[in-house]
């Protein structure tokens, strides 16, 4: 496995896609193609008191900036590391009287950084921030109104005594860059989206619905006593498969588990381009995503399929509403009802069935109904494996959750097998030093030990397991504090 530098890539003309990056050498699955610290990044408004504004770790008991009383940090080390970025922001927040929205804060941080470094912070940066596309001219009337609100709020927030004042057109350009190029960042375990940042080199990596690379956030290491040994948070572009020299590097801006027409619609709306990748142009796997159940060569009637599909759409809306209200017992009930109507009608790879099964598994795990949750998670994983790229990060995370669910359900053999499979995928997508992979390694060791115990004396193992569950119902990494949907470490801002 190689550690990436910008020597592994070069900028090239990607035709109708504009600029792109291609490999300058052969890369293997799991190789780090390149790493890049953020040009600017901010924590979401809603998590400003729960996530460190320097390393983006989700932490309890954060220390608040004594001056602006908005920024929060793990400790003095993180606060010191972030001071150069926060200094002007701190004064602006105090003068403004409050912190503005995350978009306005990110735009301001970008402009302060551009003033300081002229938009290029190192020799390894292949493009200046100003050269990134903004697509302002392509905005709908509604999106243009939202942009104008952001610009108005920015003008109010930007210090009136600042050395440089910016025209409205240039501020609009910056917001356009954010909307098209910013990436959402997750916490240290990839379980929650916590912020948004701009990474100029990463912005040059074009989209493909079946990509050869993925992006994760390495939160850095600030634990050493000597601050000179600390490392900054940074993204890592990692190869998902063998990539030969000269091949374009791609990532996916949207989740693959949507029909090709829906992915194209989302990409056009958010990023203003028509996706003509192989999977979209040839509608690859669309048939599986909408397939009917095949019962020994016999399929349900078209009318029956249409009826169940329409019913499933209604149920999905009810599930989303109940989930938003926190009524997880109702969510589980609705999922069971709908899945029973789908059973002999929709195939196991049908999107509606997978979405309901995934939700049911997450909610039932949250409610500690692990045996039933394990059944749904197993079916979900089987469907995902038929659809996703074999090294897809979301597939790896889903298999990990399924493994933990089986483990909690007392199905130690199946749980261990799934955890080992997830470990293999996440070693490629996240690498050995990521907290998720390290958690998985601990779980793999624990389940291997328990599996040996189970095979030696099943009765004793079950007795010990029941006693442990009474003391601590959720083991290790079953962080099902809330049944949130799947996210990736780093994904294009939606």
Tab-separated table of C-alpha atoms in Angstrom:
chain	number	residue	atom	x	y	z
A	1	UNK	CA	0.000	0.000	0.000
A	2	UNK	CA	1.424	3.388	-0.965
A	3	UNK	CA	0.989	6.724	0.747
A	4	UNK	CA	-0.171	9.359	-1.673
A	5	UNK	CA	1.435	12.583	-2.860
A	6	UNK	CA	0.436	14.781	-5.785
A	7	UNK	CA	3.177	12.940	-7.723
A	8	UNK	CA	0.628	10.151	-8.250
A	9	UNK	CA	-1.664	12.368	-10.327
A	10	UNK	CA	-1.571	14.914	-13.103
A	11	UNK	CA	-4.068	17.439	-14.412
A	12	UNK	CA	-5.464	16.804	-17.876
A	13	UNK	CA	-8.182	17.949	-20.248
A	14	UNK	CA	-11.130	15.586	-19.671
A	15	UNK	CA	-13.080	16.793	-22.699
A	16	UNK	CA	-16.722	17.642	-22.006
A	17	UNK	CA	-16.097	17.119	-18.278
A	18	UNK	CA	-13.550	19.947	-18.198
A	19	UNK	CA	-10.410	19.376	-16.186
A	20	UNK	CA	-9.692	16.074	-14.472
A	21	UNK	CA	-6.978	14.087	-12.728
A	22	UNK	CA	-5.381	10.885	-14.003
A	23	UNK	CA	-2.925	8.439	-12.467
A	24	UNK	CA	0.772	8.832	-13.289
A	25	UNK	CA	1.578	5.321	-12.044
A	26	UNK	CA	-0.176	2.044	-11.345
A	27	UNK	CA	-2.242	2.129	-8.153
A	28	UNK	CA	-3.630	-0.816	-6.183
A	29	UNK	CA	-6.822	-1.120	-4.128
A	30	UNK	CA	-6.275	0.621	-0.803
A	31	UNK	CA	-3.477	2.889	-2.028
A	32	UNK	CA	-3.679	6.509	-0.914
A	33	UNK	CA	-3.636	8.464	-4.177
A	34	UNK	CA	-3.135	11.814	-2.439
A	35	UNK	CA	-3.937	13.636	0.776
A	36	UNK	CA	-5.027	17.258	1.133
A	37	UNK	CA	-5.787	19.517	4.107
A	38	UNK	CA	-8.832	21.722	3.726
A	39	UNK	CA	-8.433	25.165	2.220
A	40	UNK	CA	-11.214	26.198	4.600
A	41	UNK	CA	-13.763	24.230	6.639
A	42	UNK	CA	-16.473	24.936	9.217
A	43	UNK	CA	-18.650	22.965	11.619
A	44	UNK	CA	-22.406	22.857	10.959
A	45	UNK	CA	-24.461	25.421	12.887
A	46	UNK	CA	-26.514	22.712	14.602
A	47	UNK	CA	-23.384	20.995	15.983
A	48	UNK	CA	-21.292	24.037	16.832
A	49	UNK	CA	-21.158	23.163	20.561
A	50	UNK	CA	-20.678	19.415	20.110
A	51	UNK	CA	-17.929	19.149	17.486
A	52	UNK	CA	-14.372	20.488	17.680
A	53	UNK	CA	-13.933	23.393	15.245
A	54	UNK	CA	-10.342	22.320	14.594
A	55	UNK	CA	-10.258	18.515	14.180
A	56	UNK	CA	-14.025	17.921	13.611
A	57	UNK	CA	-14.183	15.199	16.249
A	58	UNK	CA	-17.507	14.705	18.031
A	59	UNK	CA	-16.629	15.184	21.716
A	60	UNK	CA	-18.204	15.809	25.094
A	61	UNK	CA	-17.105	18.694	27.318
A	62	UNK	CA	-15.581	20.888	24.632
A	63	UNK	CA	-13.780	24.102	25.607
A	64	UNK	CA	-15.397	27.305	24.356
A	65	UNK	CA	-13.475	30.218	22.862
A	66	UNK	CA	-13.494	32.822	25.657
A	67	UNK	CA	-13.678	35.708	23.198
A	68	UNK	CA	-16.395	34.949	20.630
A	69	UNK	CA	-18.040	32.246	22.767
A	70	UNK	CA	-18.997	30.393	19.551
A	71	UNK	CA	-16.060	28.205	18.548
A	72	UNK	CA	-15.473	25.041	20.594
A	73	UNK	CA	-12.367	22.864	20.824
A	74	UNK	CA	-11.220	19.552	22.281
A	75	UNK	CA	-8.499	21.312	24.274
A	76	UNK	CA	-5.861	24.033	24.123
A	77	UNK	CA	-3.929	22.063	21.503
A	78	UNK	CA	-6.799	22.126	19.001
A	79	UNK	CA	-7.554	25.758	19.788
A	80	UNK	CA	-3.948	26.787	19.152
A	81	UNK	CA	-3.829	24.778	15.923
A	82	UNK	CA	-6.945	26.575	14.663
A	83	UNK	CA	-6.095	30.100	15.774
A	84	UNK	CA	-4.750	31.297	12.416
A	85	UNK	CA	-8.075	30.339	10.787
A	86	UNK	CA	-10.267	31.519	13.661
A	87	UNK	CA	-8.522	34.811	14.507
A	88	UNK	CA	-10.351	37.040	11.992
A	89	UNK	CA	-13.554	35.020	12.369
A	90	UNK	CA	-13.443	35.508	16.129
A	91	UNK	CA	-13.266	39.285	15.791
A	92	UNK	CA	-15.985	39.312	13.117
A	93	UNK	CA	-18.399	37.270	15.255
A	94	UNK	CA	-17.836	39.575	18.227
A	95	UNK	CA	-18.450	42.652	16.076
A	96	UNK	CA	-21.504	41.113	14.354
A	97	UNK	CA	-22.966	39.997	17.689
A	98	UNK	CA	-23.559	36.384	16.645
A	99	UNK	CA	-22.259	33.671	14.361
A	100	UNK	CA	-23.779	33.641	10.857
A	101	UNK	CA	-24.770	30.486	8.945
A	102	UNK	CA	-22.188	27.846	8.031
A	103	UNK	CA	-22.241	28.935	4.359
A	104	UNK	CA	-21.446	32.539	5.284
A	105	UNK	CA	-18.750	31.448	7.758
A	106	UNK	CA	-17.151	29.208	5.129
A	107	UNK	CA	-17.226	31.978	2.493
A	108	UNK	CA	-15.598	34.409	4.928
A	109	UNK	CA	-12.889	31.910	5.882
A	110	UNK	CA	-12.204	31.279	2.196
A	111	UNK	CA	-11.844	35.002	1.464
A	112	UNK	CA	-9.545	35.581	4.424
A	113	UNK	CA	-7.433	32.651	3.233
A	114	UNK	CA	-7.409	33.915	-0.370
A	115	UNK	CA	-6.258	37.348	0.842
A	116	UNK	CA	-3.463	35.726	2.809
A	117	UNK	CA	-2.323	33.075	0.327
A	118	UNK	CA	-3.786	34.344	-2.996
A	119	UNK	CA	-5.868	31.169	-3.287
A	120	UNK	CA	-2.900	28.775	-3.616
A	121	UNK	CA	-1.473	27.513	-0.335
A	122	UNK	CA	1.258	25.146	-1.590
A	123	UNK	CA	3.178	24.014	-4.650
A	124	UNK	CA	1.097	20.825	-4.557
A	125	UNK	CA	-2.169	22.694	-5.103
A	126	UNK	CA	-3.039	22.139	-8.753
A	127	UNK	CA	-5.641	24.889	-9.080
A	128	UNK	CA	-6.425	28.174	-7.392
A	129	UNK	CA	-9.751	28.512	-5.622
A	130	UNK	CA	-10.846	31.256	-8.028
A	131	UNK	CA	-10.440	28.875	-10.987
A	132	UNK	CA	-13.085	26.480	-9.644
A	133	UNK	CA	-16.440	26.545	-11.423
A	134	UNK	CA	-19.328	28.391	-9.742
A	135	UNK	CA	-22.265	27.694	-12.147
A	136	UNK	CA	-23.993	30.855	-10.893
A	137	UNK	CA	-25.398	31.459	-14.373
A	138	UNK	CA	-27.021	27.997	-14.304
A	139	UNK	CA	-28.966	28.522	-11.072
A	140	UNK	CA	-32.741	28.305	-10.982
A	141	UNK	CA	-34.690	31.366	-9.817
A	142	UNK	CA	-35.238	29.717	-6.428
A	143	UNK	CA	-31.549	28.862	-5.973
A	144	UNK	CA	-30.576	32.352	-7.114
A	145	UNK	CA	-32.792	33.846	-4.410
A	146	UNK	CA	-31.101	31.677	-1.784
A	147	UNK	CA	-27.702	32.788	-3.059
A	148	UNK	CA	-28.751	36.433	-2.845
A	149	UNK	CA	-29.786	35.907	0.800
A	150	UNK	CA	-26.365	34.394	1.542
A	151	UNK	CA	-24.638	37.324	-0.193
A	152	UNK	CA	-26.736	39.848	1.767
A	153	UNK	CA	-25.901	38.119	5.070
A	154	UNK	CA	-22.238	37.960	4.114
A	155	UNK	CA	-22.103	41.695	3.413
A	156	UNK	CA	-23.631	42.357	6.855
A	157	UNK	CA	-21.130	40.011	8.509
A	158	UNK	CA	-17.937	41.034	6.679
A	159	UNK	CA	-16.036	43.610	8.831
A	160	UNK	CA	-16.722	47.139	7.603
A	161	UNK	CA	-13.173	48.180	8.548
A	162	UNK	CA	-11.588	45.298	6.620
A	163	UNK	CA	-8.701	46.272	4.333
A	164	UNK	CA	-10.483	44.772	1.353
A	165	UNK	CA	-14.183	44.966	0.526
A	166	UNK	CA	-15.546	42.644	-2.162
A	167	UNK	CA	-18.073	43.364	-4.924
A	168	UNK	CA	-21.345	41.423	-4.906
A	169	UNK	CA	-20.377	39.571	-8.112
A	170	UNK	CA	-17.227	38.177	-6.504
A	171	UNK	CA	-19.052	37.170	-3.308
A	172	UNK	CA	-21.632	35.385	-5.480
A	173	UNK	CA	-18.767	33.602	-7.240
A	174	UNK	CA	-17.466	32.324	-3.875
A	175	UNK	CA	-20.905	31.045	-2.840
A	176	UNK	CA	-21.273	29.375	-6.234
A	177	UNK	CA	-17.944	27.611	-5.676
A	178	UNK	CA	-19.159	26.398	-2.271
A	179	UNK	CA	-22.446	25.074	-3.648
A	180	UNK	CA	-20.760	23.126	-6.456
A	181	UNK	CA	-17.455	22.091	-4.903
A	182	UNK	CA	-17.681	21.865	-1.113
A	183	UNK	CA	-17.571	18.481	0.582
A	184	UNK	CA	-19.489	17.339	3.644
A	185	UNK	CA	-17.264	16.064	6.461
A	186	UNK	CA	-18.100	13.388	9.026
A	187	UNK	CA	-17.046	12.878	12.626
A	188	UNK	CA	-14.179	10.577	13.588
A	189	UNK	CA	-16.261	7.403	13.246
A	190	UNK	CA	-18.055	8.269	10.053
A	191	UNK	CA	-21.430	8.131	11.799
A	192	UNK	CA	-22.589	11.738	11.485
A	193	UNK	CA	-22.066	14.590	9.037
A	194	UNK	CA	-20.595	17.432	11.111
A	195	UNK	CA	-19.244	20.101	8.776
A	196	UNK	CA	-18.378	21.286	5.303
A	197	UNK	CA	-15.052	22.184	3.689
A	198	UNK	CA	-13.315	23.032	0.443
A	199	UNK	CA	-10.442	20.943	-0.960
A	200	UNK	CA	-9.211	22.423	-4.280
A	201	UNK	CA	-7.331	19.364	-5.576
A	202	UNK	CA	-10.211	17.059	-4.658
A	203	UNK	CA	-12.549	19.350	-6.618
A	204	UNK	CA	-10.636	18.350	-9.762
A	205	UNK	CA	-11.648	14.686	-9.397
A	206	UNK	CA	-14.621	14.105	-11.687
A	207	UNK	CA	-17.722	12.057	-10.978
A	208	UNK	CA	-18.537	8.514	-12.055
A	209	UNK	CA	-21.449	6.493	-10.681
A	210	UNK	CA	-19.097	3.471	-10.537
A	211	UNK	CA	-15.878	5.214	-9.408
A	212	UNK	CA	-12.359	3.859	-9.004
A	213	UNK	CA	-11.638	5.988	-5.899
A	214	UNK	CA	-13.266	7.031	-2.643
A	215	UNK	CA	-12.634	9.876	-0.190
A	216	UNK	CA	-12.310	9.693	3.588
A	217	UNK	CA	-11.444	12.245	6.252
A	218	UNK	CA	-8.333	11.582	8.334
A	219	UNK	CA	-8.828	13.712	11.446
A	220	UNK	CA	-5.101	13.878	12.158
A	221	UNK	CA	-3.346	13.195	15.433
A	222	UNK	CA	-2.994	15.801	18.163
A	223	UNK	CA	-2.194	13.416	21.046
A	224	UNK	CA	1.603	13.767	21.144
A	225	UNK	CA	3.039	15.947	23.913
A	226	UNK	CA	5.298	17.657	21.388
A	227	UNK	CA	3.101	19.810	19.138
A	228	UNK	CA	5.685	19.478	16.358
A	229	UNK	CA	4.545	15.848	16.016
A	230	UNK	CA	0.879	16.755	15.556
A	231	UNK	CA	-0.733	16.145	12.154
A	232	UNK	CA	-3.567	18.195	10.646
A	233	UNK	CA	-6.872	16.792	9.550
A	234	UNK	CA	-6.929	16.030	5.837
A	235	UNK	CA	-8.852	14.123	3.212
A	236	UNK	CA	-7.439	10.975	1.656
A	237	UNK	CA	-8.296	9.951	-1.898
A	238	UNK	CA	-8.017	6.144	-1.883
A	239	UNK	CA	-8.061	3.679	-4.786
A	240	UNK	CA	-10.962	1.182	-4.740
A	241	UNK	CA	-9.395	-1.111	-7.325
A	242	UNK	CA	-6.309	-1.528	-9.485
A	243	UNK	CA	-5.856	1.642	-11.573
A	244	UNK	CA	-3.398	1.592	-14.434
A	245	UNK	CA	-1.197	4.533	-15.397
A	246	UNK	CA	-3.033	7.152	-17.450
A	247	UNK	CA	-6.549	6.209	-16.266
A	248	UNK	CA	-8.800	9.026	-15.018
A	249	UNK	CA	-9.447	9.091	-11.266
A	250	UNK	CA	-13.115	9.346	-10.301
A	251	UNK	CA	-15.315	9.506	-7.199
A	252	UNK	CA	-19.097	9.352	-6.882
A	253	UNK	CA	-20.920	12.545	-5.929
A	254	UNK	CA	-24.202	10.691	-5.195
A	255	UNK	CA	-25.251	7.349	-3.736
A	256	UNK	CA	-25.311	4.620	-6.381
A	257	UNK	CA	-28.504	3.124	-4.933
A	258	UNK	CA	-30.775	5.208	-7.113
A	259	UNK	CA	-32.020	4.561	-10.627
A	260	UNK	CA	-29.766	6.034	-13.314
A	261	UNK	CA	-32.367	8.666	-14.238
A	262	UNK	CA	-32.652	9.762	-10.585
A	263	UNK	CA	-28.868	9.978	-10.198
A	264	UNK	CA	-28.715	12.048	-13.387
A	265	UNK	CA	-31.467	14.332	-12.077
A	266	UNK	CA	-29.659	14.883	-8.753
A	267	UNK	CA	-26.329	15.547	-10.468
A	268	UNK	CA	-27.887	18.003	-12.914
A	269	UNK	CA	-29.691	19.883	-10.145
A	270	UNK	CA	-26.746	20.163	-7.751
A	271	UNK	CA	-23.686	20.108	-10.000
A	272	UNK	CA	-25.090	21.249	-13.364
A	273	UNK	CA	-23.790	18.482	-15.604
A	274	UNK	CA	-25.300	15.549	-17.478
A	275	UNK	CA	-23.853	12.249	-16.305
A	276	UNK	CA	-22.985	10.038	-19.259
A	277	UNK	CA	-20.985	7.442	-17.334
A	278	UNK	CA	-21.305	3.832	-18.448
A	279	UNK	CA	-23.708	2.893	-15.652
A	280	UNK	CA	-26.043	5.785	-16.498
A	281	UNK	CA	-25.880	5.588	-20.289
A	282	UNK	CA	-26.418	1.821	-20.270
A	283	UNK	CA	-28.794	1.870	-17.240
A	284	UNK	CA	-26.651	-0.832	-15.597
A	285	UNK	CA	-28.369	-2.484	-12.602
A	286	UNK	CA	-31.559	-0.439	-13.040
A	287	UNK	CA	-33.333	-3.703	-13.814
A	288	UNK	CA	-32.224	-5.179	-10.478
A	289	UNK	CA	-33.254	-2.059	-8.559
A	290	UNK	CA	-36.829	-2.302	-9.882
A	291	UNK	CA	-37.028	-6.101	-10.316
A	292	UNK	CA	-40.069	-8.235	-9.509
A	293	UNK	CA	-39.829	-11.465	-7.514
A	294	UNK	CA	-39.130	-14.544	-9.609
A	295	UNK	CA	-40.875	-17.574	-8.067
A	296	UNK	CA	-39.620	-20.620	-9.989
A	297	UNK	CA	-39.896	-18.814	-13.313
A	298	UNK	CA	-43.249	-17.232	-12.476
A	299	UNK	CA	-43.608	-13.510	-11.767
A	300	UNK	CA	-46.519	-11.508	-10.350
A	301	UNK	CA	-48.781	-9.665	-12.772
A	302	UNK	CA	-47.856	-6.171	-13.926
A	303	UNK	CA	-50.973	-4.831	-12.194
A	304	UNK	CA	-50.001	-6.426	-8.880
A	305	UNK	CA	-46.447	-5.040	-9.150
A	306	UNK	CA	-47.806	-1.567	-9.894
A	307	UNK	CA	-50.153	-1.763	-6.907
A	308	UNK	CA	-47.434	-2.880	-4.458
A	309	UNK	CA	-44.982	-0.297	-5.808
A	310	UNK	CA	-47.480	2.529	-5.266
A	311	UNK	CA	-48.262	1.221	-1.778
A	312	UNK	CA	-44.533	1.048	-0.972
A	313	UNK	CA	-44.060	4.693	-1.935
A	314	UNK	CA	-46.860	5.679	0.452
A	315	UNK	CA	-45.348	3.584	3.241
A	316	UNK	CA	-41.907	5.124	2.694
A	317	UNK	CA	-43.425	8.581	3.172
A	318	UNK	CA	-45.145	7.465	6.404
A	319	UNK	CA	-41.921	5.858	7.649
A	320	UNK	CA	-39.949	9.050	6.988
A	321	UNK	CA	-42.546	11.126	8.850
A	322	UNK	CA	-42.649	8.803	11.887
A	323	UNK	CA	-38.868	8.601	11.945
A	324	UNK	CA	-38.618	12.388	11.956
A	325	UNK	CA	-41.037	12.473	14.894
A	326	UNK	CA	-38.929	9.914	16.779
A	327	UNK	CA	-41.741	7.348	16.909
A	328	UNK	CA	-39.509	4.336	16.263
A	329	UNK	CA	-42.071	1.733	17.356
A	330	UNK	CA	-44.400	3.105	14.672
A	331	UNK	CA	-41.534	3.028	12.156
A	332	UNK	CA	-40.910	-0.651	12.911
A	333	UNK	CA	-44.627	-1.433	12.611
A	334	UNK	CA	-44.930	0.332	9.244
A	335	UNK	CA	-41.819	-1.406	7.892
A	336	UNK	CA	-43.146	-4.846	8.881
A	337	UNK	CA	-46.518	-4.149	7.268
A	338	UNK	CA	-45.070	-2.958	3.977
A	339	UNK	CA	-42.393	-5.656	3.772
A	340	UNK	CA	-45.052	-8.333	4.205
A	341	UNK	CA	-46.931	-6.980	1.152
A	342	UNK	CA	-43.694	-6.862	-0.857
A	343	UNK	CA	-42.530	-10.370	0.066
A	344	UNK	CA	-43.639	-12.329	-3.013
A	345	UNK	CA	-43.914	-9.360	-5.346
A	346	UNK	CA	-40.690	-7.323	-5.294
A	347	UNK	CA	-37.222	-8.825	-5.743
A	348	UNK	CA	-34.655	-8.766	-2.937
A	349	UNK	CA	-32.675	-6.124	-4.858
A	350	UNK	CA	-35.646	-3.763	-5.289
A	351	UNK	CA	-34.807	-0.312	-3.927
A	352	UNK	CA	-38.040	0.065	-1.965
A	353	UNK	CA	-37.542	-3.270	-0.239
A	354	UNK	CA	-33.907	-2.457	0.597
A	355	UNK	CA	-34.801	0.965	2.011
A	356	UNK	CA	-37.477	-0.477	4.283
A	357	UNK	CA	-35.320	-3.418	5.393
A	358	UNK	CA	-32.402	-1.108	6.184
A	359	UNK	CA	-34.642	1.231	8.182
A	360	UNK	CA	-36.266	-1.683	10.010
A	361	UNK	CA	-32.878	-3.112	10.964
A	362	UNK	CA	-31.560	0.215	12.264
A	363	UNK	CA	-34.713	1.028	14.245
A	364	UNK	CA	-35.062	-2.449	15.725
A	365	UNK	CA	-31.397	-2.391	16.770
A	366	UNK	CA	-32.061	0.926	18.464
A	367	UNK	CA	-35.009	-0.719	20.244
A	368	UNK	CA	-32.752	-3.693	21.176
A	369	UNK	CA	-34.867	-6.162	19.163
A	370	UNK	CA	-31.631	-7.622	17.817
A	371	UNK	CA	-32.855	-10.978	16.517
A	372	UNK	CA	-35.453	-9.425	14.248
A	373	UNK	CA	-33.037	-6.654	13.288
A	374	UNK	CA	-30.465	-9.267	12.279
A	375	UNK	CA	-32.942	-10.902	9.881
A	376	UNK	CA	-33.595	-7.620	8.105
A	377	UNK	CA	-29.918	-6.650	8.052
A	378	UNK	CA	-28.938	-9.967	6.445
A	379	UNK	CA	-31.477	-9.487	3.645
A	380	UNK	CA	-30.340	-5.886	3.178
A	381	UNK	CA	-26.690	-6.894	2.883
A	382	UNK	CA	-27.498	-9.563	0.300
A	383	UNK	CA	-29.245	-6.922	-1.818
A	384	UNK	CA	-26.475	-4.357	-1.374
A	385	UNK	CA	-23.823	-6.875	-2.419
A	386	UNK	CA	-25.656	-7.473	-5.689
A	387	UNK	CA	-25.772	-3.726	-6.426
A	388	UNK	CA	-22.811	-1.862	-4.923
A	389	UNK	CA	-19.192	-1.845	-6.062
A	390	UNK	CA	-17.527	-4.626	-3.994
A	391	UNK	CA	-15.290	-2.073	-2.239
A	392	UNK	CA	-17.923	0.625	-1.716
A	393	UNK	CA	-17.492	2.346	1.664
A	394	UNK	CA	-21.232	2.416	2.347
A	395	UNK	CA	-21.401	-1.315	1.672
A	396	UNK	CA	-18.583	-1.855	4.165
A	397	UNK	CA	-20.329	0.262	6.805
A	398	UNK	CA	-23.619	-1.565	6.240
A	399	UNK	CA	-21.933	-4.967	6.600
A	400	UNK	CA	-20.247	-3.731	9.783
A	401	UNK	CA	-23.610	-2.712	11.264
A	402	UNK	CA	-25.103	-6.049	10.228
A	403	UNK	CA	-22.212	-7.873	11.899
A	404	UNK	CA	-22.685	-5.976	15.148
A	405	UNK	CA	-26.448	-6.628	15.017
A	406	UNK	CA	-25.906	-10.390	14.576
A	407	UNK	CA	-23.378	-10.319	17.400
A	408	UNK	CA	-25.883	-8.634	19.704
A	409	UNK	CA	-28.502	-11.163	18.659
A	410	UNK	CA	-26.257	-13.976	19.891
A	411	UNK	CA	-25.501	-15.165	16.361
A	412	UNK	CA	-21.781	-15.058	16.991
A	413	UNK	CA	-20.681	-17.111	13.986
A	414	UNK	CA	-22.596	-14.999	11.469
A	415	UNK	CA	-21.624	-11.798	13.309
A	416	UNK	CA	-17.908	-12.644	13.225
A	417	UNK	CA	-18.046	-13.527	9.535
A	418	UNK	CA	-19.744	-10.221	8.649
A	419	UNK	CA	-17.348	-8.192	10.807
A	420	UNK	CA	-14.382	-9.831	9.055
A	421	UNK	CA	-15.908	-9.036	5.653
A	422	UNK	CA	-16.525	-5.419	6.631
A	423	UNK	CA	-12.958	-5.169	7.914
A	424	UNK	CA	-11.631	-6.273	4.526
A	425	UNK	CA	-13.623	-3.578	2.708
A	426	UNK	CA	-12.885	-0.764	5.154
A	427	UNK	CA	-9.165	-1.547	5.123
A	428	UNK	CA	-9.338	-0.486	1.474
A	429	UNK	CA	-11.712	2.469	1.851
A	430	UNK	CA	-10.470	3.826	5.202
A	431	UNK	CA	-7.065	2.247	5.842
A	432	UNK	CA	-5.636	0.644	9.009
A	433	UNK	CA	-5.329	3.823	11.091
A	434	UNK	CA	-8.881	5.158	10.798
A	435	UNK	CA	-10.925	4.926	14.054
A	436	UNK	CA	-13.634	2.880	12.292
A	437	UNK	CA	-11.107	0.295	11.121
A	438	UNK	CA	-9.473	0.179	14.543
A	439	UNK	CA	-12.881	-0.358	16.148
A	440	UNK	CA	-13.534	-3.152	13.675
A	441	UNK	CA	-10.183	-4.750	14.453
A	442	UNK	CA	-11.086	-4.767	18.166
A	443	UNK	CA	-14.491	-6.263	17.370
A	444	UNK	CA	-12.939	-8.862	15.111
A	445	UNK	CA	-10.587	-9.940	17.907
A	446	UNK	CA	-13.437	-10.002	20.431
A	447	UNK	CA	-15.826	-11.993	18.233
A	448	UNK	CA	-13.070	-14.443	17.309
A	449	UNK	CA	-12.453	-15.106	21.006
A	450	UNK	CA	-16.186	-15.466	21.684
A	451	UNK	CA	-16.617	-17.777	18.708
A	452	UNK	CA	-13.945	-20.114	20.112
A	453	UNK	CA	-15.723	-20.059	23.457
A	454	UNK	CA	-19.061	-20.754	21.732
A	455	UNK	CA	-17.657	-23.784	19.893
A	456	UNK	CA	-16.103	-25.173	23.086
A	457	UNK	CA	-19.175	-24.756	25.297
A	458	UNK	CA	-22.304	-23.275	23.743
A	459	UNK	CA	-24.343	-23.341	26.950
A	460	UNK	CA	-21.674	-21.553	28.980
A	461	UNK	CA	-21.214	-18.950	26.240
A	462	UNK	CA	-24.955	-18.160	26.108
A	463	UNK	CA	-25.111	-17.853	29.897
A	464	UNK	CA	-22.172	-15.438	29.960
A	465	UNK	CA	-23.581	-13.472	27.039
A	466	UNK	CA	-26.993	-13.025	28.707
A	467	UNK	CA	-25.299	-11.850	31.896
A	468	UNK	CA	-23.193	-9.350	29.948
A	469	UNK	CA	-26.232	-8.010	28.090
A	470	UNK	CA	-28.050	-7.392	31.374
A	471	UNK	CA	-25.151	-5.213	32.490
A	472	UNK	CA	-24.503	-3.570	29.113
A	473	UNK	CA	-27.186	-4.181	26.465
A	474	UNK	CA	-25.138	-2.708	23.644
A	475	UNK	CA	-21.593	-3.910	23.198
A	476	UNK	CA	-18.582	-2.191	21.709
A	477	UNK	CA	-19.509	-0.160	18.716
A	478	UNK	CA	-23.266	-0.499	18.581
A	479	UNK	CA	-23.546	3.267	18.667
A	480	UNK	CA	-27.212	3.183	17.805
A	481	UNK	CA	-27.966	6.299	19.781
A	482	UNK	CA	-30.300	7.199	16.967
A	483	UNK	CA	-31.193	5.236	13.853
A	484	UNK	CA	-29.670	7.709	11.414
A	485	UNK	CA	-29.196	6.959	7.737
A	486	UNK	CA	-25.897	5.965	6.181
A	487	UNK	CA	-23.290	8.558	5.365
A	488	UNK	CA	-19.741	8.536	4.125
A	489	UNK	CA	-16.682	10.197	5.682
A	490	UNK	CA	-16.468	12.766	2.911
A	491	UNK	CA	-19.129	13.355	0.281
A	492	UNK	CA	-20.049	16.136	-2.127
A	493	UNK	CA	-22.261	18.735	-0.472
A	494	UNK	CA	-25.918	18.010	-1.286
